[in-house]
Amino acid sequence: MTALLDVSGVSRSFRGLRAVNEVSFAVAPGEIVAVIGPNGAGKTTLFNLIAGALTPDDGAIRFDGRDIAGLRADRRCRLGVARTFQLVRPFAGLTVEDNAIVGALARTPDVAAARREALAALDRLGLADRRGLLASQLTLPDRKRLEMARALATGPRLLLLDEAMAGLRPTEIDGMVSVLARLNRETGLTIVLIEHVMRAVMALAQRIVVLHHGEKIAEGTPADISRDPVVIRSYFGEAAA
Amino acid sequence: MTDWAGRMAGDAPPRALPLLAALLAALLVLPAIVDSYVLSIAILVLYFAYVGQAWNIMMGFAGQLSLGHSLYVGLGAYASAVLFVHHGVAPWIGAFAAIGAAIAAAAIIGALAFRFGIAGVYFALLTIAFAEFTRIGFDHFPWIGGSGGLFLPVARHGESEFWMLRGPPVMFYYVILSMAAMAFAMCRLLMVGRIGYYWRALREDEDAARALGIDIFRYKMLAILISSAMTAPAGVFFAFYYNTLFPEQIFSMLRSIELILGPIIGGLGTLFGPILGAFVLTVLAEVLNEVLAALGWEIPGARQVFYGLCLLVVVMYLPEGIWPALARRLGLERRR
């Protein structure tokens, strides 16, 4: 099967520092892939390169066979790439419903139709009863759900989640995992997630990509990765290995 | 048309429509029950409501602070007045030239600022700069009067010619009332449409908006183009109502500041804010003048001090403006 997302040899430097160095990986349609690695490994930079907030210095990013590396973020969104931010960025002065409507307007110019899509997305994330609140009135876990609902409302084929579980309690993490698993199962949505919460990674990911110092050091199934000596060394230091 | 009407009513609170109808009815019969002094103040209120509404599109909806809207008023005023004085062109036709001139200026400012990511206070400075150098340019342009001013021939007493906008104050009253009503309706349509959602989204967070598929440059350009196009007819009205134009006055920064006070005090980003703000500022300032005159006190600059105090009180106690607080009182809160 051809890959939905194909990242090949992508690099990006900041003032001489190679944040992402010749990283390649592919994601098949309907797959859930986790990107893990220590802080500063270049995970968020990699996401920004895929979503279009940054452009790569080198390498190609193909989405559904089309090179998108030169496109702005809004164009990539219209093609079906949606993302959430590590530090959630809801439109604080808008209601929860209006936040999701802004997302849904990416696929229809009709506000009434967008409202229906928005409500469906809010419903999926369990936010339907809070739709009248201002986004600024939500708790952190709810803001994370809103961020995800807003991204879902755009009708993506690829969803990029940047630490969607961070700061959540274990029961909330399990709730989020089941929402994502159901989305993937029912709609075939392809998901790439950056995650530190291994409980979520192990439950969701079919494949894991490990970054360290901007380079891909390992890739494989969750079972392979948890036994990989290189990964263990980079995570826990020499002593553990 | 019915589709428009449906969208306009949309999610409006049920009590808003009768109140709006009552307000419009009261404004329609106003000239029949008040004297010429009150009528002149009403014209001023509606004028500020109109330009406030136009400016509010940029700042209240799209979050772009323009401190140079006198540029569009001035260009609109001069474009229509010059066509009238030199070529006898009716202001209704001249208005198109006025709008064209404002749009051209806005396109230059917008392209410069939004292409190169000039935002916030730097954008505000750019708008001031354009208004200022246009003012200086017009001062040195004798064909349109230069700093000596441009004067429109005043209507002979009793003569009323609607097509040429020569007539009594009551005619101007109905002209500016129609303009204010249309501006209100247009802003409502914009606000409930996709463009209104996109403007508010980019006002709140540009990066998040971009990630949701919004072409930031395009929507900022639309904001400045629509706002300037709406502002220009206010200049046409100004020229034909006052009949005298001086670059020093019409392009002055004070004019830019004056027209933004209404929406700020009334409530940024709301539809009633600009109307309420214009009413509060203009009427209270007149009352103050009357009181001072009755007391026999002559205080130069009292009006400006009063504006300052109003702004201070609102910023301290009603940071969202008067309208959101009043709307809650009246049970007109948007459904949430």
Coordinates of C-alpha atoms in Angstrom, one line a residue:
Chain A
M1 CA 0.0 0.0 0.0
T2 CA 1.3 3.5 -0.8
A3 CA 2.0 5.7 2.2
L4 CA -0.4 8.5 3.2
L5 CA 2.5 10.4 4.7
D6 CA 6.1 9.9 3.4
V7 CA 8.8 11.9 5.1
S8 CA 12.2 11.4 3.4
G9 CA 15.6 12.8 4.4
V10 CA 14.1 15.8 6.1
S11 CA 16.4 18.3 7.9
R12 CA 16.0 21.6 9.6
S13 CA 18.6 23.7 11.4
F14 CA 18.2 26.6 13.8
R15 CA 21.3 28.9 13.9
G16 CA 23.6 26.0 13.0
L17 CA 21.9 23.6 15.3
R18 CA 20.4 20.6 13.5
A19 CA 17.1 20.2 15.2
V20 CA 16.0 17.5 12.7
N21 CA 18.6 15.6 10.8
E22 CA 17.7 13.5 7.7
V23 CA 14.7 11.9 9.2
S24 CA 12.7 9.5 7.1
F25 CA 9.6 7.5 7.9
A26 CA 6.3 6.6 6.3
V27 CA 2.8 6.2 7.6
A28 CA 0.3 4.0 5.8
P29 CA -3.4 5.0 5.6
G30 CA -5.3 4.1 8.7
E31 CA -2.1 3.6 10.8
I32 CA -1.4 5.0 14.2
V33 CA 2.3 5.9 14.6
A34 CA 3.9 7.3 17.7
V35 CA 7.0 9.6 17.7
I36 CA 8.9 9.4 20.9
G37 CA 12.2 10.6 22.2
P38 CA 13.7 12.6 25.1
N39 CA 13.0 16.4 25.4
G40 CA 14.9 18.3 22.7
A41 CA 15.0 15.3 20.4
G42 CA 13.3 17.4 17.6
K43 CA 9.8 15.9 17.8
T44 CA 7.9 19.1 17.7
T45 CA 10.1 20.5 15.0
L46 CA 9.4 17.4 13.0
F47 CA 5.7 18.1 13.5
N48 CA 6.0 21.7 12.5
L49 CA 7.7 20.6 9.3
I50 CA 4.9 18.1 8.5
A51 CA 2.1 20.5 9.4
G52 CA 3.7 23.5 7.6
A53 CA 4.5 25.8 10.5
L54 CA 8.1 25.4 9.3
T55 CA 9.6 24.5 6.0
P56 CA 12.4 22.0 5.8
D57 CA 15.9 23.0 4.7
D58 CA 16.3 19.7 2.9
G59 CA 14.3 16.6 2.1
A60 CA 10.8 15.9 0.9
I61 CA 7.4 15.5 2.6
R62 CA 4.8 13.8 0.5
F63 CA 1.1 13.6 1.5
D64 CA -1.0 11.2 -0.5
G65 CA 1.8 11.2 -3.2
R66 CA 2.0 15.0 -3.4
D67 CA 5.0 17.0 -2.3
I68 CA 3.7 19.4 0.3
A69 CA 7.0 20.6 1.8
G70 CA 6.7 24.1 0.2
L71 CA 3.0 24.7 1.1
R72 CA 1.8 27.0 3.8
A73 CA 0.1 25.4 6.9
D74 CA -3.4 26.6 5.8
R75 CA -3.0 24.9 2.4
R76 CA -1.8 21.6 4.1
C77 CA -4.9 21.8 6.4
R78 CA -7.1 22.0 3.3
L79 CA -5.5 19.0 1.9
G80 CA -6.3 17.0 5.0
V81 CA -3.5 17.5 7.5
A82 CA -4.7 18.7 10.9
R83 CA -2.6 19.3 14.1
T84 CA -2.9 20.1 17.7
F85 CA -0.4 22.2 19.6
Q86 CA 1.7 21.0 22.5
L87 CA 0.7 24.1 24.5
V88 CA -3.0 24.3 23.7
R89 CA -4.1 27.3 21.7
P90 CA -7.9 27.6 21.8
F91 CA -9.4 30.8 20.6
A92 CA -10.0 32.0 24.2
G93 CA -12.5 34.7 23.4
L94 CA -14.7 32.4 21.3
T95 CA -17.2 29.8 22.6
V96 CA -16.3 26.2 22.5
E97 CA -18.8 25.7 19.7
D98 CA -17.4 28.7 17.7
N99 CA -13.9 27.2 18.1
A100 CA -15.0 24.0 16.5
I101 CA -17.0 25.9 13.8
V102 CA -13.8 27.7 12.7
G103 CA -12.3 24.2 12.2
A104 CA -15.3 22.9 10.3
L105 CA -15.3 25.9 8.0
A106 CA -12.2 24.5 6.4
R107 CA -14.3 21.9 4.5
T108 CA -17.5 23.9 3.9
P109 CA -18.1 27.6 3.5
D110 CA -21.7 27.2 4.8
V111 CA -21.9 28.1 8.5
A112 CA -24.9 26.0 9.2
A113 CA -23.3 22.9 7.8
A114 CA -20.1 23.7 9.7
R115 CA -22.0 24.0 12.9
R116 CA -23.4 20.4 12.4
E117 CA -19.8 19.1 11.8
A118 CA -18.6 21.1 14.8
L119 CA -21.2 19.6 17.1
A120 CA -20.4 16.1 15.8
A121 CA -16.7 16.6 16.6
L122 CA -17.5 18.1 20.1
D123 CA -19.8 15.2 20.7
R124 CA -17.0 12.7 19.9
L125 CA -14.7 14.4 22.5
G126 CA -17.5 14.7 25.1
L127 CA -17.7 18.5 25.0
A128 CA -21.2 18.9 23.5
D129 CA -22.6 20.0 26.9
R130 CA -20.0 22.7 27.3
R131 CA -20.4 24.1 23.8
G132 CA -21.8 27.4 25.1
L133 CA -18.8 28.2 27.4
L134 CA -16.0 30.5 26.4
A135 CA -12.9 28.5 25.6
S136 CA -11.1 30.4 28.3
Q137 CA -13.5 29.0 30.9
L138 CA -12.5 25.4 30.2
T139 CA -10.2 23.3 32.4
L140 CA -6.9 22.2 30.9
P141 CA -8.1 18.6 30.0
D142 CA -11.2 20.1 28.4
R143 CA -9.0 22.6 26.4
K144 CA -7.0 19.6 25.2
R145 CA -10.2 17.9 24.1
L146 CA -11.3 21.2 22.4
E147 CA -8.0 21.4 20.6
M148 CA -8.6 17.9 19.3
A149 CA -12.2 18.5 18.4
R150 CA -11.3 21.6 16.5
A151 CA -8.7 19.7 14.5
L152 CA -11.1 16.9 13.8
A153 CA -13.8 19.3 12.6
T154 CA -11.5 20.2 9.7
G155 CA -12.2 16.7 8.4
P156 CA -8.6 15.6 8.3
R157 CA -7.2 12.4 6.8
L158 CA -4.0 12.8 8.9
L159 CA -4.2 14.0 12.5
L160 CA -1.0 15.1 14.2
L161 CA -1.2 15.2 18.0
D162 CA 1.5 16.9 19.9
E163 CA 1.5 15.6 23.5
A164 CA -2.3 15.4 23.7
M165 CA -2.1 13.4 26.9
A166 CA 0.4 15.5 28.9
G167 CA -1.1 16.8 32.1
L168 CA -4.0 14.4 32.1
R169 CA -4.9 12.0 34.9
P170 CA -4.7 8.3 34.2
T171 CA -8.4 7.9 33.8
E172 CA -8.5 10.8 31.4
I173 CA -5.7 9.3 29.4
D174 CA -7.7 6.1 29.1
G175 CA -10.7 8.1 28.0
M176 CA -8.6 9.9 25.4
V177 CA -7.0 6.6 24.2
S178 CA -10.4 5.0 23.6
V179 CA -11.7 8.1 21.8
L180 CA -8.7 8.0 19.4
A181 CA -8.9 4.2 19.0
R182 CA -12.5 4.5 18.1
L183 CA -11.9 7.3 15.6
N184 CA -9.2 5.3 14.0
R185 CA -11.4 2.1 13.9
E186 CA -14.6 3.8 12.7
T187 CA -13.3 6.4 10.3
G188 CA -9.9 5.0 9.3
L189 CA -8.3 8.3 10.4
T190 CA -4.5 8.1 10.3
I191 CA -2.8 9.4 13.4
V192 CA 0.7 10.4 14.2
L193 CA 1.3 11.3 17.8
I194 CA 4.2 12.7 19.8
E195 CA 3.8 11.3 23.3
H196 CA 5.7 10.9 26.5
V197 CA 2.9 9.0 28.2
M198 CA 4.0 5.4 27.5
R199 CA 0.7 4.1 28.7
A200 CA -1.0 5.8 25.8
V201 CA 1.8 5.0 23.3
M202 CA 1.6 1.3 24.1
A203 CA -2.2 1.2 23.9
L204 CA -2.5 3.1 20.6
A205 CA 0.6 2.9 18.4
Q206 CA 1.0 0.1 15.8
R207 CA 4.5 1.5 15.1
I208 CA 6.9 3.7 17.0
V209 CA 9.6 6.1 15.6
V210 CA 12.3 7.1 18.1
L211 CA 14.1 10.4 17.7
H212 CA 17.3 11.4 19.6
H213 CA 19.3 14.5 18.9
G214 CA 17.3 15.2 15.8
E215 CA 18.0 11.8 14.3
K216 CA 15.9 8.7 14.0
I217 CA 17.6 6.0 16.1
A218 CA 15.0 3.3 15.9
E219 CA 11.7 2.3 14.4
G220 CA 9.4 -0.7 15.0
T221 CA 6.5 -2.2 16.8
P222 CA 6.0 -1.3 20.5
A223 CA 7.3 -4.7 21.5
D224 CA 10.5 -4.3 19.4
I225 CA 11.1 -0.8 20.7
S226 CA 10.7 -1.6 24.4
R227 CA 13.5 -4.2 23.9
D228 CA 15.8 -2.1 21.7
P229 CA 19.1 -1.5 23.5
V230 CA 19.8 1.7 21.6
V231 CA 16.5 3.1 22.7
I232 CA 17.0 2.0 26.3
R233 CA 20.4 3.7 26.4
S234 CA 19.2 7.0 25.0
Y235 CA 16.3 7.1 27.5
F236 CA 17.9 5.8 30.6
G237 CA 21.6 6.5 30.1
E238 CA 24.5 4.1 29.8
A239 CA 24.0 2.6 33.2
A240 CA 20.7 1.0 32.3
A241 CA 22.1 -0.6 29.2
Chain B
M1 CA -33.4 37.9 0.1
T2 CA -35.2 35.5 2.5
D3 CA -31.9 33.6 2.8
W4 CA -30.2 36.9 3.9
A5 CA -33.0 37.7 6.3
G6 CA -32.7 34.2 7.8
R7 CA -28.9 34.6 8.2
M8 CA -29.3 38.0 9.7
A9 CA -31.8 36.9 12.3
G10 CA -29.8 33.7 12.8
D11 CA -28.8 33.2 16.5
A12 CA -30.0 36.7 17.6
P13 CA -31.6 36.7 21.0
P14 CA -35.4 36.7 20.6
R15 CA -35.8 40.1 22.4
A16 CA -33.2 41.8 20.1
L17 CA -35.4 42.0 17.0
P18 CA -38.4 44.0 18.6
L19 CA -35.9 46.3 20.3
L20 CA -34.1 46.9 17.1
A21 CA -37.3 47.6 15.2
A22 CA -38.4 50.0 18.0
L23 CA -35.0 51.8 17.8
L24 CA -35.3 52.2 14.0
A25 CA -38.9 53.4 14.3
A26 CA -37.9 56.0 16.8
L27 CA -35.0 57.2 14.6
L28 CA -37.3 57.4 11.6
V29 CA -39.8 59.8 13.3
L30 CA -37.1 61.7 15.2
P31 CA -36.9 64.7 12.9
A32 CA -40.7 65.3 13.3
I33 CA -40.4 65.7 17.0
V34 CA -37.1 67.5 17.7
D35 CA -35.7 70.9 16.9
S36 CA -32.8 71.6 14.6
Y37 CA -30.2 71.6 17.4
V38 CA -31.1 68.1 18.6
L39 CA -31.3 67.0 14.9
S40 CA -27.7 68.2 14.3
I41 CA -26.5 66.2 17.3
A42 CA -28.4 63.1 16.0
I43 CA -26.6 63.5 12.7
L44 CA -23.3 63.6 14.5
V45 CA -24.2 60.5 16.5
L46 CA -25.2 58.5 13.4
Y47 CA -22.0 59.7 11.6
F48 CA -19.9 58.4 14.4
A49 CA -21.9 55.2 14.6
Y50 CA -21.3 54.7 10.9
V51 CA -17.5 55.2 10.9
G52 CA -17.2 53.4 14.2
Q53 CA -18.9 50.4 12.6
A54 CA -16.5 50.5 9.7
W55 CA -13.4 50.8 11.9
N56 CA -14.8 48.0 14.2
I57 CA -14.4 45.5 11.3
M58 CA -10.7 45.9 11.5
M59 CA -10.1 46.1 15.2
G60 CA -13.1 44.5 16.7
F61 CA -13.5 41.7 14.3
A62 CA -10.0 41.1 12.8
G63 CA -7.9 42.5 15.6
Q64 CA -5.9 44.9 13.4
L65 CA -5.4 48.3 15.1
S66 CA -5.8 51.1 12.6
L67 CA -5.1 54.6 14.0
G68 CA -5.2 56.2 10.5
H69 CA -8.8 55.8 9.5
S70 CA -9.0 59.5 8.9
L71 CA -7.1 58.7 5.7
Y72 CA -10.1 56.9 4.2
V73 CA -12.5 59.6 5.4
G74 CA -10.3 62.2 3.9
L75 CA -9.8 60.4 0.6
G76 CA -13.5 59.8 0.3
A77 CA -14.3 63.4 1.1
Y78 CA -11.8 64.8 -1.4
A79 CA -12.5 62.4 -4.2
S80 CA -16.3 63.2 -4.2
A81 CA -15.8 66.9 -3.5
V82 CA -13.3 67.4 -6.2
L83 CA -15.5 65.6 -8.8
F84 CA -18.4 67.8 -7.7
V85 CA -16.6 71.1 -7.6
H86 CA -14.6 70.7 -10.8
H87 CA -16.8 68.5 -12.9
G88 CA -20.3 68.8 -11.4
V89 CA -20.4 65.0 -10.7
A90 CA -23.1 64.0 -8.3
P91 CA -21.9 62.6 -4.9
W92 CA -23.8 59.4 -5.5
I93 CA -21.5 58.8 -8.5
G94 CA -18.6 60.4 -6.7
A95 CA -19.0 57.9 -3.9
F96 CA -17.7 55.2 -6.2
A97 CA -14.5 57.2 -6.8
A98 CA -14.3 57.8 -3.1
I99 CA -14.6 54.1 -2.4
G100 CA -12.0 53.3 -5.1
A101 CA -9.5 55.8 -3.7
A102 CA -9.9 54.4 -0.2
I103 CA -9.6 50.8 -1.4
A104 CA -6.4 51.7 -3.4
A105 CA -4.8 53.2 -0.3
A106 CA -5.9 50.3 1.9
A107 CA -4.5 47.8 -0.6
I108 CA -1.1 49.5 -0.5
I109 CA -1.1 49.6 3.3
G110 CA -2.4 46.1 3.7
A111 CA -0.1 44.5 1.1
L112 CA 2.9 46.2 2.8
A113 CA 1.9 45.4 6.3
F114 CA 0.5 41.9 6.0
R115 CA 2.9 40.6 3.5
F116 CA 5.8 41.5 5.7
G117 CA 4.2 40.6 8.9
I118 CA 3.9 44.0 10.4
A119 CA 1.5 43.7 13.3
G120 CA 0.4 45.3 16.5
V121 CA 1.7 48.7 17.3
Y122 CA 3.9 48.7 14.2
F123 CA 0.9 48.3 12.0
A124 CA -0.8 51.1 13.9
L125 CA 2.2 53.3 13.3
L126 CA 2.1 52.5 9.6
T127 CA -1.5 53.5 9.4
I128 CA -0.7 56.8 11.1
A129 CA 2.2 57.4 8.8
F130 CA 0.1 57.0 5.7
A131 CA -2.6 59.4 7.0
E132 CA 0.0 61.9 8.0
F133 CA 1.9 62.0 4.7
T134 CA -1.3 62.1 2.8
R135 CA -2.3 65.2 4.9
I136 CA 1.0 66.9 4.0
G137 CA 0.6 65.9 0.4
F138 CA -2.9 67.4 0.1
D139 CA -1.6 70.6 1.8
H140 CA 0.6 71.2 -1.3
F141 CA -1.9 70.3 -4.0
P142 CA -3.4 73.7 -5.2
W143 CA -5.9 72.1 -7.6
I144 CA -7.8 70.7 -4.7
G145 CA -7.4 73.8 -2.5
G146 CA -4.2 72.9 -0.8
S147 CA -3.9 74.0 2.8
G148 CA -6.4 76.9 2.0
G149 CA -9.2 74.4 1.8
L150 CA -11.7 73.1 -0.7
F151 CA -15.2 74.7 -0.5
L152 CA -18.4 73.3 -1.9
P153 CA -21.0 75.7 -3.1
V154 CA -23.6 76.0 -0.4
A155 CA -27.2 75.3 -1.3
R156 CA -29.4 78.4 -1.6
H157 CA -31.9 78.8 1.2
G158 CA -34.8 76.4 0.8
E159 CA -33.4 74.7 -2.2
S160 CA -33.3 70.9 -1.9
E161 CA -31.7 68.7 -4.4
F162 CA -31.3 65.1 -3.3
W163 CA -29.3 64.0 -6.3
M164 CA -26.6 66.6 -5.6
L165 CA -27.0 66.3 -1.8
R166 CA -27.8 69.9 -1.4
G167 CA -30.5 70.4 1.1
P168 CA -31.7 70.9 4.6
P169 CA -30.3 69.0 7.6
V170 CA -33.3 66.7 7.7
M171 CA -32.2 65.3 4.3
F172 CA -28.7 64.7 5.7
Y173 CA -30.2 63.1 8.7
Y174 CA -32.1 60.5 6.6
V175 CA -29.0 59.9 4.4
I176 CA -26.7 59.2 7.4
L177 CA -29.5 57.1 9.1
S178 CA -29.7 54.9 6.0
M179 CA -25.9 54.6 5.9
A180 CA -25.7 53.6 9.6
A181 CA -28.5 51.1 9.2
M182 CA -26.9 49.6 6.1
A183 CA -23.5 49.4 7.9
F184 CA -25.2 47.6 10.8
A185 CA -26.8 45.1 8.5
M186 CA -23.6 44.5 6.6
C187 CA -21.5 44.0 9.7
R188 CA -24.1 41.6 11.0
L189 CA -24.0 39.6 7.7
L190 CA -20.2 39.6 7.8
M191 CA -20.1 38.6 11.5
V192 CA -22.3 35.5 11.1
G193 CA -20.6 34.4 7.9
R194 CA -17.5 32.4 7.4
I195 CA -15.5 35.6 7.1
G196 CA -16.6 36.7 10.6
Y197 CA -15.5 33.4 12.1
Y198 CA -12.2 33.6 10.4
W199 CA -11.6 37.2 11.4
R200 CA -12.3 36.4 15.0
A201 CA -10.1 33.3 14.9
L202 CA -7.1 35.2 13.5
R203 CA -7.7 38.0 16.0
E204 CA -7.3 35.4 18.8
D205 CA -4.4 33.4 17.5
E206 CA -2.8 33.6 14.1
D207 CA -0.8 30.3 14.2
A208 CA -3.8 28.3 15.4
A209 CA -5.9 29.9 12.7
R210 CA -3.4 29.1 10.0
A211 CA -3.3 25.5 11.2
L212 CA -7.1 25.4 10.7
G213 CA -6.8 26.3 7.1
I214 CA -7.2 30.0 7.2
D215 CA -5.2 32.1 4.7
I216 CA -4.2 34.8 7.1
F217 CA -3.0 37.3 4.5
R218 CA -6.2 37.0 2.5
Y219 CA -8.5 37.5 5.5
K220 CA -6.5 40.5 6.8
M221 CA -6.6 42.1 3.4
L222 CA -10.3 41.5 3.2
A223 CA -10.7 43.2 6.6
I224 CA -8.7 46.4 5.6
L225 CA -10.3 46.6 2.1
I226 CA -13.9 46.2 3.4
S227 CA -13.3 48.5 6.3
S228 CA -11.8 51.2 4.1
A229 CA -14.5 50.9 1.5
M230 CA -17.1 51.3 4.2
T231 CA -15.3 54.3 5.7
A232 CA -15.0 56.3 2.4
P233 CA -18.8 57.1 2.1
A234 CA -18.5 58.7 5.6
G235 CA -16.0 61.1 3.9
V236 CA -18.5 61.8 1.1
F237 CA -21.2 62.6 3.7
F238 CA -18.7 64.8 5.7
A239 CA -17.8 66.8 2.6
F240 CA -21.4 67.5 1.5
Y241 CA -22.7 68.1 5.0
Y242 CA -20.0 70.6 6.1
N243 CA -19.1 71.9 2.7
T244 CA -15.5 72.8 3.7
L245 CA -12.5 70.5 3.6
F246 CA -9.1 71.3 5.0
P247 CA -6.3 68.6 4.9
E248 CA -5.2 69.8 8.4
Q249 CA -8.6 68.8 9.8
I250 CA -9.9 65.9 7.8
F251 CA -6.7 63.8 7.7
S252 CA -5.7 64.8 11.3
M253 CA -4.8 62.1 13.8
L254 CA -7.3 63.6 16.2
R255 CA -10.0 62.6 13.7
S256 CA -8.7 59.0 13.6
I257 CA -8.7 58.9 17.4
E258 CA -12.2 60.5 17.6
L259 CA -13.7 57.9 15.4
I260 CA -12.3 54.9 17.4
L261 CA -13.5 56.1 20.8
G262 CA -17.1 55.2 20.1
P263 CA -16.5 51.5 19.4
I264 CA -14.0 51.2 22.2
I265 CA -16.3 52.7 24.8
G266 CA -19.4 51.0 23.4
G267 CA -17.7 47.5 23.0
L268 CA -15.1 46.3 20.6
G269 CA -16.2 43.6 18.2
T270 CA -19.9 44.1 19.0
L271 CA -22.6 45.4 16.6
F272 CA -24.2 47.7 19.0
G273 CA -21.0 49.0 20.6
P274 CA -20.2 51.6 17.9
I275 CA -23.8 52.9 18.0
L276 CA -23.9 53.1 21.7
G277 CA -20.5 54.5 22.0
A278 CA -21.2 57.2 19.5
F279 CA -24.4 58.1 21.3
V280 CA -22.8 58.2 24.8
L281 CA -19.8 60.3 23.7
T282 CA -21.6 62.7 21.5
V283 CA -24.7 63.3 23.6
L284 CA -22.8 63.5 26.9
A285 CA -20.2 65.9 25.4
E286 CA -23.1 68.2 24.2
V287 CA -24.8 68.1 27.6
L288 CA -21.5 69.0 29.2
N289 CA -21.1 71.9 26.8
E290 CA -24.6 73.1 27.6
V291 CA -24.0 72.9 31.3
L292 CA -20.8 74.8 31.0
A293 CA -22.4 77.4 28.8
A294 CA -25.3 77.8 31.2
L295 CA -22.9 78.3 34.1
G296 CA -21.1 80.9 32.0
W297 CA -17.8 79.0 32.1
E298 CA -15.6 79.0 29.0
I299 CA -13.2 76.1 29.3
P300 CA -11.3 75.3 26.1
G301 CA -10.6 71.6 25.6
A302 CA -13.3 70.5 28.0
R303 CA -14.6 68.1 25.4
Q304 CA -11.2 66.3 25.1
V305 CA -10.9 66.1 28.8
F306 CA -14.3 64.6 29.0
Y307 CA -13.5 62.0 26.3
G308 CA -10.4 61.1 28.3
L309 CA -12.4 60.6 31.5
C310 CA -15.0 58.5 29.7
L311 CA -12.3 56.3 28.3
L312 CA -10.7 56.0 31.7
V313 CA -13.9 55.0 33.4
V314 CA -14.8 52.5 30.8
V315 CA -11.3 50.9 30.8
M316 CA -11.3 50.6 34.5
Y317 CA -14.8 49.4 35.2
L318 CA -16.1 48.0 31.9
P319 CA -13.1 46.7 30.0
E320 CA -15.3 45.0 27.4
G321 CA -17.2 48.3 26.8
I322 CA -20.6 49.4 27.8
W323 CA -22.7 47.3 25.4
P324 CA -21.8 43.8 26.7
A325 CA -22.7 44.8 30.3
L326 CA -25.9 46.5 29.1
A327 CA -26.8 43.6 27.0
R328 CA -26.6 41.3 30.0
R329 CA -28.9 43.7 31.9
L330 CA -31.4 43.7 29.1
G331 CA -31.3 39.9 28.7
L332 CA -29.8 40.3 25.2
E333 CA -26.8 38.1 25.8
R334 CA -25.9 36.0 22.8
R335 CA -27.1 32.5 23.4
R336 CA -24.2 30.4 24.7

